[in-house]
Short mmCIF file of C-alpha atoms and ligand atoms in Angstrom, two decimals:
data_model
loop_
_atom_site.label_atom_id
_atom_site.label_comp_id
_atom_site.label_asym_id
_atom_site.label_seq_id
_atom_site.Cartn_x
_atom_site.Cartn_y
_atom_site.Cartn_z
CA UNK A 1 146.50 75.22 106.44
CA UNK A 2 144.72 72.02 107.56
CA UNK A 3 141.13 71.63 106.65
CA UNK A 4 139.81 72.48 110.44
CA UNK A 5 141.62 76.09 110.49
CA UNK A 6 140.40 76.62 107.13
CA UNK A 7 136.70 76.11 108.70
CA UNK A 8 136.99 78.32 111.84
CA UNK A 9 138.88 81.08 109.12
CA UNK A 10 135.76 80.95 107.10
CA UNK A 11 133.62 81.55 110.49
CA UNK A 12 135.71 84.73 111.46
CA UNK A 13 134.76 85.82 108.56
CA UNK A 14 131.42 84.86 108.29
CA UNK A 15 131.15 86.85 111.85
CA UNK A 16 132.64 89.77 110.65
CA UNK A 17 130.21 89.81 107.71
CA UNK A 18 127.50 89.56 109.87
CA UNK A 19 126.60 86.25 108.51
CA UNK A 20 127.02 83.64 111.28
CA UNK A 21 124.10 81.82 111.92
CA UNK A 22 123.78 80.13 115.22
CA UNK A 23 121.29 78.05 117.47
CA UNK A 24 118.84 79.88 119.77
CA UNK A 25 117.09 77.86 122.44
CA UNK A 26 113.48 79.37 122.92
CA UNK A 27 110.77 78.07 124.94
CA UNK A 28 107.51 78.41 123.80
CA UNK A 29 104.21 79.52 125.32
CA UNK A 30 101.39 80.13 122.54
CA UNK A 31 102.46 82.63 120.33
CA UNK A 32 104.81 84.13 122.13
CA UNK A 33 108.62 82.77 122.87
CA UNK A 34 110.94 83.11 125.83
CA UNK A 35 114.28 83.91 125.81
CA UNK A 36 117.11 85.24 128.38
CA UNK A 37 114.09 85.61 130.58
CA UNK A 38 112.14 88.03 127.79
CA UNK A 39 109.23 86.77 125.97
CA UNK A 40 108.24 88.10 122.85
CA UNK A 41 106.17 87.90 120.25
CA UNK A 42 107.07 85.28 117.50
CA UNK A 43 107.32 86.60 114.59
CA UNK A 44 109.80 83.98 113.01
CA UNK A 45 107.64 80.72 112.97
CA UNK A 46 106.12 79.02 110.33
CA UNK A 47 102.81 78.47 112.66
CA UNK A 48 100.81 79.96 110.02
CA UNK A 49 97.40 78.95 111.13
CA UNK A 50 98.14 79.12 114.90
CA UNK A 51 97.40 75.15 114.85
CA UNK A 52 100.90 74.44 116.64
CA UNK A 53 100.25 77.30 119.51
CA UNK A 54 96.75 75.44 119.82
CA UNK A 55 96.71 73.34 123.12
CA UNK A 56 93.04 72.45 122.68
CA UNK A 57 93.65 71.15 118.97
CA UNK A 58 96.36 68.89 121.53
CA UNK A 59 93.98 67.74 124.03
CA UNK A 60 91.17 66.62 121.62
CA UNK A 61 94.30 64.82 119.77
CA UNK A 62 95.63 63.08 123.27
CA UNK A 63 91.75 62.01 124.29
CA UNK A 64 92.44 59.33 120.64
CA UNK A 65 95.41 58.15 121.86
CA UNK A 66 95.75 55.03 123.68
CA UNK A 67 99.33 52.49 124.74
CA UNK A 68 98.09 50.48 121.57
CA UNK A 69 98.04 53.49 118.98
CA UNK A 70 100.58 55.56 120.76
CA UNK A 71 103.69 54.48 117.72
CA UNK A 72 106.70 56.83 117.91
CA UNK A 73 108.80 55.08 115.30
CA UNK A 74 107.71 53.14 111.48
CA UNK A 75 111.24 51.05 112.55
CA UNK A 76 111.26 50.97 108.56
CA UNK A 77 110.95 52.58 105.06
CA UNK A 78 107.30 52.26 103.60
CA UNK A 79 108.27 49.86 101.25
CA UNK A 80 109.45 47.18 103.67
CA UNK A 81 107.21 47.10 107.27
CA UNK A 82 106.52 51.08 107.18
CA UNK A 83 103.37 50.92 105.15
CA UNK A 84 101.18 51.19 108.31
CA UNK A 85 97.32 51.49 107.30
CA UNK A 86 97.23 55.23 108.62
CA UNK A 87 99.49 56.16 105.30
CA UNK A 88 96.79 54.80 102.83
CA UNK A 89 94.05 56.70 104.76
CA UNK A 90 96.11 60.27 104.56
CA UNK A 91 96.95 60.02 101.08
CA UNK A 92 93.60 58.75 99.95
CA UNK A 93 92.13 61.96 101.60
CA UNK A 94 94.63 64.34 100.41
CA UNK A 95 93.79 62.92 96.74
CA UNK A 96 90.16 63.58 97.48
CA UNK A 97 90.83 66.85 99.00
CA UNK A 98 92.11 67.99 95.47
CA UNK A 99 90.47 66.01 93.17
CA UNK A 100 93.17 64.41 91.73
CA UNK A 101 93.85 60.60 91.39
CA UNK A 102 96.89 59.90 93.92
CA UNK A 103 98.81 61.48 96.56
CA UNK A 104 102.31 60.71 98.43
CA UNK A 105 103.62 61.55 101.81
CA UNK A 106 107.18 61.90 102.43
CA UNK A 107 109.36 62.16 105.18
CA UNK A 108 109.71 66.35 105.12
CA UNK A 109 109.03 69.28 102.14
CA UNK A 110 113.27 68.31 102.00
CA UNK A 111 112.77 64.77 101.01
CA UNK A 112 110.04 65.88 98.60
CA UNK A 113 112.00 67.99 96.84
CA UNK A 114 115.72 67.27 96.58
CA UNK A 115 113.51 63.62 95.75
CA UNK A 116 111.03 64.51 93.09
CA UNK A 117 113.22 66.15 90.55
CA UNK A 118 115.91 63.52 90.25
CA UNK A 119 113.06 60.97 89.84
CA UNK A 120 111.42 62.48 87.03
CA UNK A 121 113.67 64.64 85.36
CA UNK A 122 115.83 62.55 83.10
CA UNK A 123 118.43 63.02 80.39
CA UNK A 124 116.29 64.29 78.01
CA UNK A 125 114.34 66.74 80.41
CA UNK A 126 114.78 70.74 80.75
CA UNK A 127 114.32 72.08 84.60
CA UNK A 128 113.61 75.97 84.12
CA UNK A 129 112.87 77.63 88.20
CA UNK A 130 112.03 80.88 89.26
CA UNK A 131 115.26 82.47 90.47
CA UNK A 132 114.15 82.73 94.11
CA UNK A 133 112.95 78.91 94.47
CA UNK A 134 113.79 77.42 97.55
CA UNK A 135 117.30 75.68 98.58
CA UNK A 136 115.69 72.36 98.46
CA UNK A 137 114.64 72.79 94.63
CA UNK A 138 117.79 73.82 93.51
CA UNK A 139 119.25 70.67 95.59
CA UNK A 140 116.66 68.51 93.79
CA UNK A 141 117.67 70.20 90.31
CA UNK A 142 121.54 69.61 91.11
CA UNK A 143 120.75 66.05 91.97
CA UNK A 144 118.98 65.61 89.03
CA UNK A 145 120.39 64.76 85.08
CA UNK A 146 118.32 67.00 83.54
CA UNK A 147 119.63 70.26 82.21
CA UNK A 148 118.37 73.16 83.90
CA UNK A 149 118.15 77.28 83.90
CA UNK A 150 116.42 79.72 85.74
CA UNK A 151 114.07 82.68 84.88
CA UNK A 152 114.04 86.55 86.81
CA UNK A 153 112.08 85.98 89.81
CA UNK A 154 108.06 85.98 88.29
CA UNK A 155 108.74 87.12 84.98
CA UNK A 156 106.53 85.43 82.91
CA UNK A 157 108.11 87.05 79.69
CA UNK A 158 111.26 85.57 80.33
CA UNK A 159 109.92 82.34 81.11
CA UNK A 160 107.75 82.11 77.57
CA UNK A 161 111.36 83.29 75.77
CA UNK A 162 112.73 80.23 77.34
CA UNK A 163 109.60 78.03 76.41
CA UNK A 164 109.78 79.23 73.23
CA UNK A 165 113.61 78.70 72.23
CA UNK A 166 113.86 75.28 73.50
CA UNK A 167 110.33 72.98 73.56
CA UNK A 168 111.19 71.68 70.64
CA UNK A 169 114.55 70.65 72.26
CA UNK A 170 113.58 68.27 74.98
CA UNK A 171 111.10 65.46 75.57
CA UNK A 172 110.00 67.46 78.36
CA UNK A 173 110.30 70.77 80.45
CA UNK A 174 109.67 70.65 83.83
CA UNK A 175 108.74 74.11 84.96
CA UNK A 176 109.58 74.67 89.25
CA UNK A 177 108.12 77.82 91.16
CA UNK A 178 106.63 77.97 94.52
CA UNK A 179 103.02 79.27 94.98
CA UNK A 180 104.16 81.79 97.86
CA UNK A 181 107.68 82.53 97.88
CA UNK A 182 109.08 82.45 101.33
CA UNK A 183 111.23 85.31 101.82
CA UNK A 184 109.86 87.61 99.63
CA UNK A 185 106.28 86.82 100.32
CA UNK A 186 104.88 87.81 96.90
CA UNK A 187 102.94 85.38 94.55
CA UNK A 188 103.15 83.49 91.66
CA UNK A 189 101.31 83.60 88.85
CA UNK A 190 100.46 79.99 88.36
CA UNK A 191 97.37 80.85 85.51
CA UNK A 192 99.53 82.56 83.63
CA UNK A 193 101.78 79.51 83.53
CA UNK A 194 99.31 77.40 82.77
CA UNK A 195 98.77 78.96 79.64
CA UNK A 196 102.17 78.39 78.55
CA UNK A 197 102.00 74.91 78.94
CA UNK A 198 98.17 74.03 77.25
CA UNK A 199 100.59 75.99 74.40
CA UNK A 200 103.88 74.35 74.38
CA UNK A 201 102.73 71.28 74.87
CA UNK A 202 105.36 69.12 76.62
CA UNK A 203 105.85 71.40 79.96
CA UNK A 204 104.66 69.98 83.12
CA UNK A 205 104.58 72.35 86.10
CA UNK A 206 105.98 71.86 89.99
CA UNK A 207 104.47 73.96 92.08
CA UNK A 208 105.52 73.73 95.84
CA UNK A 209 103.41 75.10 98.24
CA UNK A 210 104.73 75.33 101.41
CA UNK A 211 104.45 78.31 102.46
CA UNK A 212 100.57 78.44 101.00
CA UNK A 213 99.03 75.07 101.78
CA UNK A 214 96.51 75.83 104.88
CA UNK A 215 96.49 79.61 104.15
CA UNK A 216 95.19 79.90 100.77
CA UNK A 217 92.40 78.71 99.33
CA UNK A 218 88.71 78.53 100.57
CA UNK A 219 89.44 75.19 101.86
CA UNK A 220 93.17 75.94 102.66
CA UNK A 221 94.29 73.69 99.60
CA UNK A 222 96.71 76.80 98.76
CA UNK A 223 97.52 79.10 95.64
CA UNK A 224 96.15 77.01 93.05
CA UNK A 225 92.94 76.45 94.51
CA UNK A 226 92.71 80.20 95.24
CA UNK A 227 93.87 80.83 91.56
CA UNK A 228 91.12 78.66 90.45
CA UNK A 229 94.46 76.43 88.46
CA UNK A 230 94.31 72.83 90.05
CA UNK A 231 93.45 70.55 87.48
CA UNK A 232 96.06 72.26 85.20
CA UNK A 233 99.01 71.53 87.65
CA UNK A 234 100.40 68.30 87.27
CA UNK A 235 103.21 68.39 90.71
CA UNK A 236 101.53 69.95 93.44
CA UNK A 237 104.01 69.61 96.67
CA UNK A 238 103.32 70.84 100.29
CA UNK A 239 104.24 70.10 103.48
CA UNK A 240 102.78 69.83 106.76
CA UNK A 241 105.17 71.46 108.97
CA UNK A 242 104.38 75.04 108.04
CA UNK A 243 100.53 75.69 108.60
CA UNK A 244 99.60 72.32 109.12
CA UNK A 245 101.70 72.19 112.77
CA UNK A 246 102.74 68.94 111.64
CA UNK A 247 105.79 67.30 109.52
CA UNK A 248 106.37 65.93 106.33
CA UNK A 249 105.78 66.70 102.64
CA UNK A 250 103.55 65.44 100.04
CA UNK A 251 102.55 65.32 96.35
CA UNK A 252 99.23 64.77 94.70
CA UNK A 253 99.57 63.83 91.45
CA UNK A 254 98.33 60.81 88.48
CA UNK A 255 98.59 57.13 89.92
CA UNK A 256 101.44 56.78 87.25
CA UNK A 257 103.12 59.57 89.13
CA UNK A 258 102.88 58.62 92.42
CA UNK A 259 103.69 54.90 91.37
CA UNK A 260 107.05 55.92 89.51
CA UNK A 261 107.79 58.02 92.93
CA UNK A 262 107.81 54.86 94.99
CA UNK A 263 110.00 53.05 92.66
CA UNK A 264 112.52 55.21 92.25
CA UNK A 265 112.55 58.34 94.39
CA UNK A 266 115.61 57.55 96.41
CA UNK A 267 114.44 59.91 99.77
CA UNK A 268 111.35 58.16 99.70
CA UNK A 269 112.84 54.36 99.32
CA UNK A 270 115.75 54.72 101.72
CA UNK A 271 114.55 56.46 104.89
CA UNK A 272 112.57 55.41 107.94
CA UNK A 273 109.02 56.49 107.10
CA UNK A 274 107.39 58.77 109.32
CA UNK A 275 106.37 57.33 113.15
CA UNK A 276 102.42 56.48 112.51
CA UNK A 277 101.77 59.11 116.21
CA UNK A 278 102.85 61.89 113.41
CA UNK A 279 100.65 60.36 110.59
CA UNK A 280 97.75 60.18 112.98
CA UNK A 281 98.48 63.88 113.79
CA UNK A 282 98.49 64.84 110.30
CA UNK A 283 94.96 63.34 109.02
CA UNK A 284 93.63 64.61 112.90
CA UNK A 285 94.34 68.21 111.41
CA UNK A 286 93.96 67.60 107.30
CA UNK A 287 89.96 66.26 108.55
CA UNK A 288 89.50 69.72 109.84
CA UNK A 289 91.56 72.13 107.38
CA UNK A 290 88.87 73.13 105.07
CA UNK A 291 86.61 74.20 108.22
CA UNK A 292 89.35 76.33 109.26
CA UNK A 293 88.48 79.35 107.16
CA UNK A 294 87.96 82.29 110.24
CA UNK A 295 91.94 81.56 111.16
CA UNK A 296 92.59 82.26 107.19
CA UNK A 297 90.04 85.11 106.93
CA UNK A 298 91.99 86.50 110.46
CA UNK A 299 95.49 85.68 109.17
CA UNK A 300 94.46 87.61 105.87
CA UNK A 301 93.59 90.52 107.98
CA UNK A 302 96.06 91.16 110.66
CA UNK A 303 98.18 90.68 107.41
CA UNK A 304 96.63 93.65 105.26
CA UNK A 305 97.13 95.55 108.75
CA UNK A 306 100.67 95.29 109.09
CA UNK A 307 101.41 95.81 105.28
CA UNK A 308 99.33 98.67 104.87
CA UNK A 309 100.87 100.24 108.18
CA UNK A 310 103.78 99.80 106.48
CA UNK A 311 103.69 100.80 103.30
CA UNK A 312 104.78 104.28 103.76
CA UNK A 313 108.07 102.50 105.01
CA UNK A 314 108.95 102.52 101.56
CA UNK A 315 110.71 99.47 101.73
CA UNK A 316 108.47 96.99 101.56
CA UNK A 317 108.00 95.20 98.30
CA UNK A 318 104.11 95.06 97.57
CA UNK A 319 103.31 91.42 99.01
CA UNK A 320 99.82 90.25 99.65
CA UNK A 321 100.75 87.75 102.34
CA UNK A 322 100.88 86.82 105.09
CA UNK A 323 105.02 86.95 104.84
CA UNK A 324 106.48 90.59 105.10
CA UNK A 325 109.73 91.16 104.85
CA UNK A 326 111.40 94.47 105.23
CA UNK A 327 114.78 95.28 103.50
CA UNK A 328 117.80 96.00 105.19
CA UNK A 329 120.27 95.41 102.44
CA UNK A 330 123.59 94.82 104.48
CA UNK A 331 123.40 91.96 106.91
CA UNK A 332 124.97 93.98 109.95
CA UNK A 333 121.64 96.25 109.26
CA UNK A 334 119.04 93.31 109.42
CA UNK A 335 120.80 92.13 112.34
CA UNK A 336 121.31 95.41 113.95
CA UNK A 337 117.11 96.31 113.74
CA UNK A 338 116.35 92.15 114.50
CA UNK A 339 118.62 92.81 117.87
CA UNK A 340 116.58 96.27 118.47
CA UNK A 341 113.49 94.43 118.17
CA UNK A 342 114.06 91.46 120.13
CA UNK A 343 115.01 93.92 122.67
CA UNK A 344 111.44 95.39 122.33
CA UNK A 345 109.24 92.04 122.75
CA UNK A 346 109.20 90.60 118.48
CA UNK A 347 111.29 87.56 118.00
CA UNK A 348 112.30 88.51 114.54
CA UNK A 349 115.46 87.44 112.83
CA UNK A 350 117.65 88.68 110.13
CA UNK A 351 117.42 86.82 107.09
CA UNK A 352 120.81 87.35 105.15
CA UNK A 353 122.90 85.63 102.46
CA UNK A 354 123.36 83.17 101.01
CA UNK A 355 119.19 82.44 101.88
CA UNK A 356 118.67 85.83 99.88
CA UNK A 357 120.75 87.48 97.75
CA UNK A 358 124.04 89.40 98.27
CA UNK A 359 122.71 93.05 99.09
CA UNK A 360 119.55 92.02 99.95
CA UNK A 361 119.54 90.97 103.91
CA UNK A 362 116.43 91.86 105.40
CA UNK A 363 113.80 91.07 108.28
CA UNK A 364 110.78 88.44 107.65
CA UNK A 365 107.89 88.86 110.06
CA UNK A 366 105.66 85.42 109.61
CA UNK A 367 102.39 86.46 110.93
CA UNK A 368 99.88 84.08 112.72
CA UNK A 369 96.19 83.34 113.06
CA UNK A 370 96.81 83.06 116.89
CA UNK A 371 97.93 86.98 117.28
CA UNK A 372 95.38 89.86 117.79
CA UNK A 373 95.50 92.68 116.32
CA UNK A 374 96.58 95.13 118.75
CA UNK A 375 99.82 93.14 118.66
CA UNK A 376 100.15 94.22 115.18
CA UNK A 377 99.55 97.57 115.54
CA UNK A 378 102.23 97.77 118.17
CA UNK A 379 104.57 95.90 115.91
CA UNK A 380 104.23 98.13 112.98
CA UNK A 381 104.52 100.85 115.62
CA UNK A 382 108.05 99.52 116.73
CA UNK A 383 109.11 98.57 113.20
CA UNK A 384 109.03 101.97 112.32
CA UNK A 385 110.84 103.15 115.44
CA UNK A 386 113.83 101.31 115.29
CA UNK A 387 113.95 102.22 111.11
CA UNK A 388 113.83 105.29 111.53
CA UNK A 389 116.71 105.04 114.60
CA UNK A 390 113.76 106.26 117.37
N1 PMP B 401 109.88 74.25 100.34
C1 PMP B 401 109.92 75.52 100.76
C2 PMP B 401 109.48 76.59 99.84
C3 PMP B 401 110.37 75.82 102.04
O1 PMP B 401 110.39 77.09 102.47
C4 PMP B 401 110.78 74.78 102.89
C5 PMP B 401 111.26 74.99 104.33
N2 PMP B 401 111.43 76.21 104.77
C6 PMP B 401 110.74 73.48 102.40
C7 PMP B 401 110.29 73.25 101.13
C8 PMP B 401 111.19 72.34 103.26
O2 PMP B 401 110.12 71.86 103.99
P1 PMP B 401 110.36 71.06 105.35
O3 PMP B 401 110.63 72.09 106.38
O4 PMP B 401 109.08 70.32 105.56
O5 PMP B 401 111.53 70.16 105.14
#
């Protein structure tokens, strides 16, 4: 069989499995999305905040802009011509924002971390992640020559076993979680990992933050500021195209960090840095983040609404988020309810393997500051109507 028939084989199947992803073109108008003529609610964006949905947050950005200012490309990496003045001013304030010495922008939460991990993690380095860690961690980890094994998703017991049997192994142990995992929606503990490290000694923590950076936090700075754990993190990653409504990723670090980064994070050396209209973007909305605390008190509460409504469900694993996911287990299932709702006004889609594990296909609503709360009500009210086959 030549390698093309091997490749549409493996997409019959992945069809027949219910696991064939494909493209939807949507158009957009606030928080809802239009498709085939029906517009629905969207419950499968990233728009934490509502900032993207925002048109005025546009206009005020558009009045700045002028033929002189108005860059789409960098035309080159930071370190050749890319370095444009706007970089300096966004990293200097994300430093200051968290009260640590340095930060780095790169080109997307990707770069940042199928980057970070290689740099850092040499020979002599253990990588130990949370099971459920994001695709772009475990490409980081594989890219990496440090040795690596992974812990049950937030146990903290199995995590000091693993601390315990082999510190004394390694120059260093590089522990990798997110702060808000994003398909299950739950937590980490990042205090509680803290303490393992002020014991062991030679573990640094990664903590990547995408899916809390803007939502968390009295000034939106994420889980570890609302864990009260900054200062005891020594990799904290985000990214700006979740809540932010922008793109990129970033770490704020040490200067020795963020100075080792340049010189030999590959992602961040050998790609076009990011056009200086989007870094203008970025610092337009960082200035403003910590003021945006009613959209995070709102988010928090339309939130608690559609958990609690659905917490007699039964299937709903106790988040605190603003991520719910229901289980379907079979994929055909989350796709069968995703199709029912769609069909009802919610643009939800079925999340299935290999994003989640085998058994475990489900639905992920991704609330937003921009939707009212009648909109959850009715959502939890057709949620439970298509589960239970209404
Ligand atoms: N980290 C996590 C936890 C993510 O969920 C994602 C994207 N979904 C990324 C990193 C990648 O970020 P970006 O979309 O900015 O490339």
């Amino acid at each position: 069989m030549n390698a093309i028939s091997s490749f549409e084989n493996e997409l019959v199947h992945l069809r027949a499995v219910g696991n064939l992803r494909s493209l939807h073109p949507l158009e957009h108008d606030g928080p809802y999305v239009l498709q085939h003529g029906r517009r629905m609610l969207n419950l499968s964006s990233n728009d934490y905040l509502g900032l993207a949905s925002d048109e005025g947050l546009r206009a005020a950005f558009l009045d700045r802009l002028t033929p002189e200012n108005f860059l789409m490309s960098a035309s080159s990496s930071r370190l050749l011509a890319g370095d444009f003045p706007i970089c300096g001013q966004v990293e200097e304030l994300l430093a200051g924002m968290y009260g640590k010495e340095a930060a780095l922008v790169f080109n997307s939460g990707y770069h940042m971390n199928v980057g970070i991990l290689p740099a850092l993690a040499g020979d002599n380095t253990l990588i130990v992640a949370d099971k459920l860690v994001h695709a772009s961690l475990i490409d980081g980890i594989r890219l990496s020559k440090a040795a690596f094994c992974r812990f049950r998703h937030g146990d903290m017991e199995q995590l000091d076993m693993i601390l315990e049997r082999s510190h004394a192994k390694y120059r260093q142990i590089i522990v990798a979680v997110e702060s808000v995992y994003s398909m299950d929606g739950d937590k980490a503990c990042l205090p509680q990992i803290c303490d393992m490290k002020r014991h062991y000694g030679n573990v640094f923590i990664y903590v990547d933050e995408a899916h809390a950076f803007g939502v968390l936090g009295e000034n939106g700075l994420g889980l570890a500021e609302e864990q009260g754990c900054i200062h005891d993190l020594d990799y904290i990653c985000g990214t700006f195209g979740k809540a932010l409504a922008s793109v990129g990723g970033f770490i704020v670090c040490s200067r020795v960090v963020r100075e080792y980064l340049v010189n030999r994070m590959r992602p961040f050396i050998y790609s076009t840095a990011l056009p200086p209209l989007n870094w203008m973007w970025t610092l337009f909305l960082l200035r403003q983040l910590k003021d945006m605390k009613m959209r995070r008190r709102h988010l928090a509460n339309l939130s608690a609404v559609l958990r609690e409504a659905l917490r007699d469900a039964g299937t709903i694993p106790l988040t605190s988020t603003h991520i719910v996911p229901l289980l379907a287990g079979e994929s055909n299932q989350a796709a069968r309810w995703a199709e029912q709702l769609q069909y009802r006004g919610f643009y939800v889609l079925p999340v299935r393997p290999p994003t989640v594990p085998e058994g475990t296909a489900r639905l992920r609503f991704s609330l937003a500051a921009s939707m009212k709360g009648k909109e959850i009500d009715n959502l939890a009210q057709n949620i439970l109507e298509v589960k239970d086959g209404i």
